[in-house]
């Protein structure tokens, strides 16, 4: 599907489907919807609204199969005008595109939000592009009967000069962002039969769009990353340390983004029960976000230096697996007593964060499907955020909100680390069930000396069993949008 914008009236653009909108309760359409209504003999006001009782409730779609010659008309409900926002533009565009999915048509849409609602054309067009890309997303490579989404073109119509300029830039950013999100979804949905550290690293080399170096077991050992190696040692697939680098000439800042890259988490010898293990191919969602964000950054080219780091391995039970009660000396020299082999993400991240800090970056952000406790706390709606720097944490939450993702700050007081006290080592990798997301945060904080750091726990939001408001099930690609936005704003 091609997404583009034209500086013309919606009526002048050659297309098979015209998409306009209505706020809840509106009986006489204004703006572009009003123009379209008049052009087609008041079909919206007299027929769709009056006769068909279309009320404009959010997300409702009215399809008129023939409005003139061979053109279709679609009216979408925007809901209450005082509740309208950018995320809703994304959700409803996804819905419209999904509903047209199997036709090979050309669609022209009004720039939702930039008219009477008065939202910024940049943001509106960005959300439309992201929504359209979510609307055509499906993961059906292993299905014989493919649900073919073959919509040909999605065109945004905006005739006003000033709005057009802004919308065009927004649309371009939205396309790059949306494509990154879909790539992350593909990586996460992929079977762990084919996606393991080596193939993940190969993917990064081919698709990150930036200089990518992959280190194998020997080099990982030479770097003293014993914690990472301990988690990896139970699998037949050797670990890979992936380091991606994007450098802008006039970089103002140096950032590292670190993604949890457990390509499958069986729990290790502390084996997970079947129901919990079922979706654990998603335990590399952080890594997927980091790779696809690097690619988007390489296209958008912000004035920063970004290092993407992934310690990729599997967490498997076997004769060579690390064991409960083992003590491991992490890269920083800090010793870890393994209390539970299923708390493996933090053990690999301990070394990955230390590696990132050695690069001398100004700040570090990690993104990880880290704790079931975070999912218990926040459900599948918001992701957890913690960190050692209040200002940056707040800045991230704000950037995420603008990008249309929800992050909720969890506490990271020292006391949450009390359960991690060990008799034989500097720390245990886990304590009890209570406050588990915060305990994991405190654990990670001990492996960073003094670099400002943000920790994102996406355990509850990375992979959904139920379809969300954007029409997405399974891998969501959460974090990609926020990271791109945050990095662009630094
Ligand atoms: N990958 C899991 C966390 C997870 C849970 C992600 C559910 C997505 C959905 C992590 O490695 C894990 O197993 N955490 C344990 C830690 C516990 C043993 C302290 C957990 O949360 O149960
Ligand atoms: Mn685990
Ligand atoms: Zn895990």
XYZ file of C-alpha atoms and ligand atoms in Angstrom:
514
model
C 0.000 0.000 0.000
C 1.218 3.433 -0.890
C 0.415 6.325 1.421
C 0.638 9.825 0.014
C -0.850 13.293 0.267
C -2.237 15.608 -2.410
C -2.782 19.356 -2.300
C -6.220 19.208 -3.891
C -9.834 19.163 -2.861
C -10.987 15.697 -1.812
C -13.432 15.784 -4.745
C -10.739 16.368 -7.345
C -8.606 13.379 -6.408
C -9.061 10.263 -8.450
C -10.091 7.476 -6.079
C -12.551 4.620 -5.563
C -13.452 5.486 -1.999
C -13.929 8.838 -0.284
C -13.570 8.939 3.505
C -15.112 11.790 5.486
C -16.097 12.104 9.143
C -18.685 13.326 11.605
C -18.563 14.221 15.266
C -21.204 12.657 17.473
C -24.583 14.364 17.260
C -23.795 16.550 14.262
C -26.794 16.880 11.945
C -25.488 19.467 9.516
C -21.955 18.541 8.486
C -19.422 21.344 8.161
C -15.895 21.579 6.749
C -14.832 19.102 4.107
C -17.602 16.658 5.070
C -20.062 19.483 4.405
C -18.554 20.133 0.985
C -18.823 16.449 0.091
C -22.408 16.384 1.397
C -23.374 19.274 -0.891
C -21.586 17.784 -3.884
C -23.613 14.583 -3.515
C -27.044 16.151 -3.032
C -27.046 16.128 0.774
C -26.677 12.374 0.924
C -24.900 12.624 4.273
C -27.310 15.002 6.000
C -30.570 13.780 4.457
C -29.918 10.084 4.076
C -27.021 8.863 6.243
C -27.814 11.058 9.242
C -31.586 11.539 9.044
C -32.814 8.302 7.473
C -30.097 5.883 8.516
C -29.657 7.507 11.942
C -25.851 7.571 11.750
C -24.937 9.221 15.051
C -21.185 9.763 14.689
C -20.316 7.619 17.731
C -16.592 6.951 17.860
C -15.409 4.193 15.549
C -18.704 3.674 13.740
C -18.296 3.309 9.997
C -21.044 3.946 7.465
C -20.384 2.666 3.955
C -22.397 3.871 1.001
C -21.573 1.502 -1.891
C -22.297 4.001 -4.635
C -22.370 7.730 -4.240
C -21.661 8.668 -7.847
C -20.650 6.664 -10.899
C -18.336 4.135 -9.277
C -17.314 5.962 -6.137
C -17.969 4.708 -2.616
C -18.457 6.970 0.347
C -17.396 6.170 3.887
C -18.406 8.257 6.872
C -16.582 7.564 10.137
C -17.765 8.595 13.567
C -15.269 10.709 15.517
C -17.228 10.482 18.776
C -17.634 13.396 21.165
C -15.656 16.435 20.059
C -14.365 17.140 23.586
C -12.983 13.583 23.832
C -11.260 13.582 20.465
C -7.489 13.111 20.265
C -4.597 11.962 18.068
C -4.737 8.301 19.133
C -8.339 8.136 18.016
C -7.292 9.284 14.538
C -4.870 6.350 14.407
C -7.431 3.858 15.684
C -10.188 4.882 13.316
C -7.904 5.013 10.288
C -6.723 1.488 11.089
C -10.336 0.418 11.308
C -11.300 1.995 7.994
C -8.303 0.476 6.205
C -8.910 -2.959 7.728
C -12.544 -2.820 6.652
C -11.424 -2.190 3.049
C -8.549 -4.619 3.321
C -9.375 -7.172 0.675
C -10.231 -4.704 -2.082
C -7.521 -3.346 -4.354
C -8.944 0.145 -4.247
C -7.650 3.668 -4.020
C -8.860 5.538 -0.973
C -8.869 9.276 -0.422
C -9.353 10.538 3.113
C -10.019 13.805 4.786
C -7.225 14.912 7.175
C -9.117 13.876 10.322
C -8.651 16.256 13.238
C -7.177 19.199 11.343
C -10.518 20.812 10.582
C -13.088 21.744 13.200
C -11.222 19.792 15.907
C -8.270 22.138 15.413
C -5.490 19.596 16.022
C -2.035 20.049 14.505
C -1.971 18.825 10.876
C 1.457 17.285 11.468
C 0.179 15.021 14.230
C -3.063 14.227 12.414
C -1.272 13.089 9.250
C 1.292 11.161 11.308
C -1.490 9.266 13.039
C -3.326 8.607 9.779
C -0.179 7.099 8.259
C 0.483 4.986 11.353
C -3.137 3.873 11.475
C -3.212 2.943 7.804
C -0.094 0.816 8.306
C -1.621 -0.883 11.344
C -4.770 -1.461 9.325
C -2.967 -3.490 6.681
C -0.839 -5.410 9.169
C -1.268 -9.154 9.385
C 1.045 -12.029 10.191
C -0.032 -14.801 7.875
C 3.206 -16.092 6.379
C 2.477 -19.569 7.709
C -1.140 -19.679 6.564
C -2.134 -21.355 3.341
C -5.195 -19.138 3.103
C -3.765 -15.672 3.317
C -5.937 -12.828 4.394
C -4.725 -10.630 1.570
C -4.726 -6.982 2.399
C -4.113 -5.416 -0.937
C -5.422 -1.878 -0.628
C -3.558 -0.018 -3.353
C -3.324 3.583 -2.275
C -4.277 5.662 0.693
C -4.317 9.343 -0.174
C -4.744 12.214 2.252
C -6.440 15.273 0.756
C -5.478 18.714 2.076
C -5.931 21.807 0.000
C -4.722 24.456 2.449
C -1.058 25.405 1.790
C 0.034 25.715 5.372
C -1.759 22.607 6.579
C -0.473 20.648 3.608
C 3.185 21.418 4.431
C 2.805 20.262 8.011
C 0.706 17.245 7.102
C 3.222 16.126 4.508
C 6.039 16.083 7.069
C 3.792 14.357 9.586
C 2.778 11.734 7.069
C 6.406 10.988 6.196
C 7.363 10.555 9.839
C 4.244 8.465 10.362
C 5.150 6.145 7.503
C 8.680 5.588 8.839
C 7.354 5.053 12.337
C 4.523 2.773 11.216
C 6.837 0.681 9.088
C 9.174 0.276 12.050
C 6.263 -0.838 14.221
C 5.182 -3.417 11.629
C 8.732 -4.735 11.296
C 8.912 -5.153 15.049
C 5.575 -6.993 14.984
C 6.884 -9.365 12.323
C 10.020 -10.112 14.328
C 8.079 -10.749 17.537
C 5.370 -12.860 15.913
C 8.003 -14.990 14.180
C 8.337 -18.555 15.413
C 11.291 -19.181 17.740
C 11.957 -22.212 15.554
C 13.403 -19.774 13.019
C 14.170 -16.772 15.153
C 17.049 -17.437 17.538
C 20.134 -15.358 18.441
C 21.975 -16.086 15.204
C 19.041 -15.274 12.910
C 18.092 -12.241 14.973
C 21.656 -10.966 14.554
C 21.521 -11.669 10.814
C 18.282 -9.720 10.607
C 19.913 -6.788 12.398
C 22.912 -6.823 10.066
C 20.624 -6.776 7.020
C 17.836 -4.525 8.243
C 18.974 -2.137 10.975
C 20.128 0.346 8.346
C 23.233 1.164 10.412
C 26.677 -0.249 11.151
C 26.065 -3.515 13.005
C 28.666 -5.634 14.785
C 27.855 -9.106 16.075
C 29.954 -10.766 18.781
C 29.955 -14.519 19.454
C 30.518 -16.550 22.634
C 34.318 -16.201 22.697
C 34.240 -12.429 22.383
C 31.389 -12.168 24.889
C 33.544 -14.165 27.308
C 36.544 -11.900 26.671
C 34.371 -8.918 27.554
C 33.598 -10.507 30.914
C 29.880 -10.835 30.259
C 29.487 -13.951 32.391
C 25.952 -13.178 33.502
C 24.774 -13.053 29.886
C 26.684 -16.273 29.116
C 25.199 -18.056 32.138
C 21.646 -17.534 30.888
C 22.668 -18.610 27.378
C 24.499 -21.797 28.349
C 21.419 -24.044 28.488
C 20.579 -23.628 24.819
C 21.910 -25.313 21.676
C 21.761 -21.861 20.045
C 24.862 -19.827 20.928
C 24.379 -16.257 22.208
C 25.043 -13.160 20.132
C 25.819 -9.665 21.303
C 24.484 -7.214 18.740
C 25.805 -3.641 18.625
C 24.235 -1.199 16.163
C 25.610 2.339 15.728
C 24.035 5.427 14.231
C 26.183 8.552 14.189
C 25.011 11.913 12.951
C 27.757 14.382 12.039
C 26.665 17.088 14.439
C 25.459 14.810 17.194
C 24.469 16.776 20.294
C 24.037 13.672 22.426
C 25.008 10.060 22.732
C 22.271 7.613 23.708
C 22.209 3.844 24.163
C 19.042 1.802 23.764
C 19.268 -1.696 25.163
C 16.679 -4.364 24.316
C 15.994 -7.592 26.174
C 16.645 -10.259 23.571
C 15.510 -13.603 24.953
C 14.408 -15.304 21.743
C 12.582 -17.918 23.819
C 12.048 -17.992 27.579
C 11.208 -21.489 28.777
C 12.152 -20.367 32.282
C 15.294 -22.483 32.351
C 15.495 -25.195 35.041
C 12.834 -23.240 36.939
C 10.629 -24.242 34.046
C 7.523 -22.213 33.281
C 4.104 -23.892 33.327
C 2.700 -24.478 29.799
C 0.218 -21.594 29.822
C 2.933 -19.066 30.721
C 5.439 -20.504 28.271
C 3.105 -20.431 25.293
C 3.828 -16.858 24.193
C 7.452 -16.633 25.316
C 8.740 -16.141 21.793
C 7.742 -12.532 22.570
C 10.570 -12.226 25.102
C 12.667 -10.433 22.481
C 10.116 -7.632 22.001
C 12.588 -5.139 23.485
C 15.253 -6.287 21.023
C 12.799 -6.054 18.122
C 11.995 -2.483 19.133
C 15.685 -1.550 19.315
C 16.500 -2.960 15.855
C 13.533 -1.360 14.138
C 14.028 1.972 15.929
C 17.642 2.010 14.693
C 16.312 1.526 11.163
C 13.786 4.350 11.535
C 16.475 6.609 13.017
C 18.757 5.834 10.066
C 15.955 7.098 7.801
C 14.813 10.111 9.817
C 18.409 11.146 10.606
C 18.141 13.119 13.870
C 21.250 14.919 15.155
C 22.229 12.342 17.753
C 24.464 9.355 18.229
C 22.510 6.207 19.039
C 23.861 2.818 20.067
C 21.464 -0.134 19.915
C 22.538 -3.049 22.087
C 21.071 -6.531 22.371
C 22.317 -9.481 24.389
C 20.453 -12.213 22.495
C 20.066 -15.745 23.827
C 17.542 -18.410 24.744
C 16.600 -19.394 28.297
C 16.310 -23.173 28.188
C 16.454 -26.065 30.661
C 19.113 -28.658 29.825
C 22.117 -30.493 31.202
C 24.240 -27.458 30.538
C 21.765 -24.874 31.878
C 22.639 -22.499 34.718
C 21.135 -23.587 38.009
C 19.352 -22.136 41.007
C 21.971 -21.424 43.668
C 24.721 -20.716 41.135
C 26.843 -17.633 41.690
C 27.931 -15.628 38.673
C 30.306 -12.687 38.450
C 28.760 -10.109 36.124
C 30.726 -7.778 33.844
C 30.890 -5.033 36.464
C 32.368 -7.470 38.998
C 29.169 -7.643 41.008
C 28.247 -11.208 42.022
C 24.740 -12.574 41.439
C 23.221 -15.564 43.223
C 20.666 -17.207 40.932
C 17.537 -17.509 43.029
C 15.325 -18.326 40.060
C 16.515 -19.129 36.539
C 13.298 -17.658 35.151
C 14.361 -14.164 36.200
C 16.853 -14.321 33.333
C 16.136 -11.037 31.558
C 17.656 -8.913 34.314
C 20.726 -11.192 34.401
C 21.408 -10.646 30.693
C 20.560 -6.945 30.982
C 23.002 -6.529 33.874
C 25.824 -7.146 31.402
C 24.196 -5.375 28.473
C 23.707 -2.212 30.564
C 27.316 -2.375 31.751
C 28.441 -2.709 28.130
C 26.322 0.329 27.214
C 27.768 2.412 30.051
C 31.327 1.606 28.926
C 30.531 3.338 25.620
C 30.432 6.598 27.568
C 26.907 7.530 26.544
C 24.932 10.439 28.029
C 21.937 8.274 28.772
C 20.735 4.695 28.596
C 17.228 3.410 27.939
C 16.412 -0.266 28.262
C 13.238 -1.884 26.991
C 12.295 -5.327 28.230
C 9.465 -7.825 28.664
C 10.863 -8.093 32.152
C 8.294 -9.036 34.787
C 4.931 -10.725 35.070
C 4.536 -8.445 38.101
C 4.423 -5.400 35.826
C 1.627 -7.045 33.885
C -0.243 -7.731 37.140
C 0.157 -4.079 38.151
C -0.693 -2.341 34.876
C -2.455 -4.959 32.796
C -2.182 -4.734 29.053
C -2.943 -1.020 28.861
C 0.118 0.856 30.097
C 3.771 -0.143 30.132
C 5.876 0.388 33.249
C 8.643 2.960 33.468
C 11.313 3.488 36.114
C 14.705 5.106 36.222
C 17.424 6.858 38.165
C 16.665 10.297 36.724
C 13.277 11.874 37.362
C 13.624 14.557 34.695
C 14.370 12.091 31.906
C 11.666 9.692 33.080
C 9.089 12.475 32.912
C 10.388 13.563 29.535
C 10.003 10.022 28.245
C 6.434 9.701 29.533
C 5.574 12.946 27.750
C 7.198 11.872 24.473
C 5.368 8.541 24.704
C 2.066 10.291 25.230
C 2.676 12.397 22.146
C 3.563 9.251 20.227
C 0.304 7.672 21.368
C 1.665 5.149 23.891
C 0.951 4.879 27.600
C 3.725 4.571 30.181
C 3.079 4.610 33.907
C 5.833 5.234 36.426
C 6.376 2.580 39.088
C 8.403 3.290 42.236
C 12.017 2.223 42.441
C 12.831 2.960 46.092
C 15.848 1.172 47.541
C 13.587 -0.833 49.877
C 12.191 -2.739 46.940
C 15.637 -4.260 46.686
C 15.587 -5.625 50.258
C 14.259 -8.984 49.090
C 17.321 -9.367 46.874
C 19.803 -9.668 49.787
C 21.940 -12.763 49.409
C 23.946 -14.756 51.988
C 26.636 -15.680 49.519
C 26.732 -12.991 46.814
C 26.298 -9.232 46.333
C 22.704 -9.777 45.233
C 20.171 -12.438 44.331
C 18.408 -12.122 40.990
C 14.976 -12.260 42.614
C 13.288 -12.160 45.998
C 9.571 -12.623 46.393
C 6.479 -12.069 44.333
C 5.534 -8.745 45.913
C 6.563 -5.571 44.120
C 8.363 -7.671 41.519
C 8.564 -5.010 38.808
C 10.168 -2.527 41.219
C 12.560 -5.137 42.645
C 13.697 -5.893 39.084
C 14.225 -2.165 38.537
C 16.371 -1.876 41.662
C 18.337 -4.964 40.583
C 19.131 -3.386 37.195
C 20.039 -0.028 38.755
C 22.955 -1.703 40.566
C 24.676 -2.436 37.282
C 24.827 1.189 36.207
C 27.322 3.455 37.954
C 26.242 6.981 37.199
C 24.701 7.318 33.760
C 21.129 8.647 33.611
C 18.976 5.618 32.843
C 15.359 4.786 32.019
C 13.914 1.291 32.286
C 10.804 0.316 30.298
C 8.930 -2.841 31.323
C 6.686 -3.931 28.440
C 5.792 -7.429 29.733
C 2.061 -6.665 29.728
C 1.834 -4.628 26.534
C 4.130 -6.351 24.040
C 1.890 -9.267 23.146
C -1.892 -9.288 23.375
C -4.349 -12.150 23.441
C -7.239 -9.830 22.611
C -7.465 -7.362 19.742
C -6.759 -3.779 20.855
C -8.345 -0.499 19.769
C -6.036 -0.407 16.760
C -7.193 -3.841 15.601
C -3.906 -5.466 16.613
C -3.569 -8.860 18.267
C -0.408 -10.722 19.355
C 2.738 -8.596 18.842
C 2.023 -4.874 19.221
C 5.442 -3.363 18.573
C 4.999 -1.278 21.724
C 7.832 1.104 22.546
C 8.892 1.708 18.944
C 6.794 4.857 18.543
C 7.845 6.317 21.873
C 11.531 5.596 21.402
C 11.581 7.221 17.968
C 9.784 10.283 19.310
C 12.004 10.545 22.393
C 15.214 10.210 20.380
C 14.067 12.816 17.867
C 13.368 15.295 20.650
C 16.645 14.993 22.595
N 9.829 -13.009 30.342
C 9.332 -13.086 31.662
C 8.358 -11.951 32.011
C 7.052 -11.942 31.264
C 5.920 -12.455 31.839
C 6.950 -11.361 30.029
C 4.724 -12.430 31.164
C 5.757 -11.327 29.338
C 4.636 -11.853 29.914
C 10.470 -13.031 32.665
O 11.687 -13.535 32.231
C 10.060 -13.855 33.826
O 9.937 -15.035 33.659
N 9.875 -13.221 34.956
C 9.467 -13.905 36.132
C 10.330 -13.432 37.265
C 10.128 -14.195 38.533
C 10.720 -15.574 38.409
C 10.775 -13.428 39.627
C 8.015 -13.547 36.390
O 7.641 -12.407 36.202
O 7.251 -14.441 36.734
Mn 11.821 -15.630 32.541
Zn 11.989 -13.537 30.195
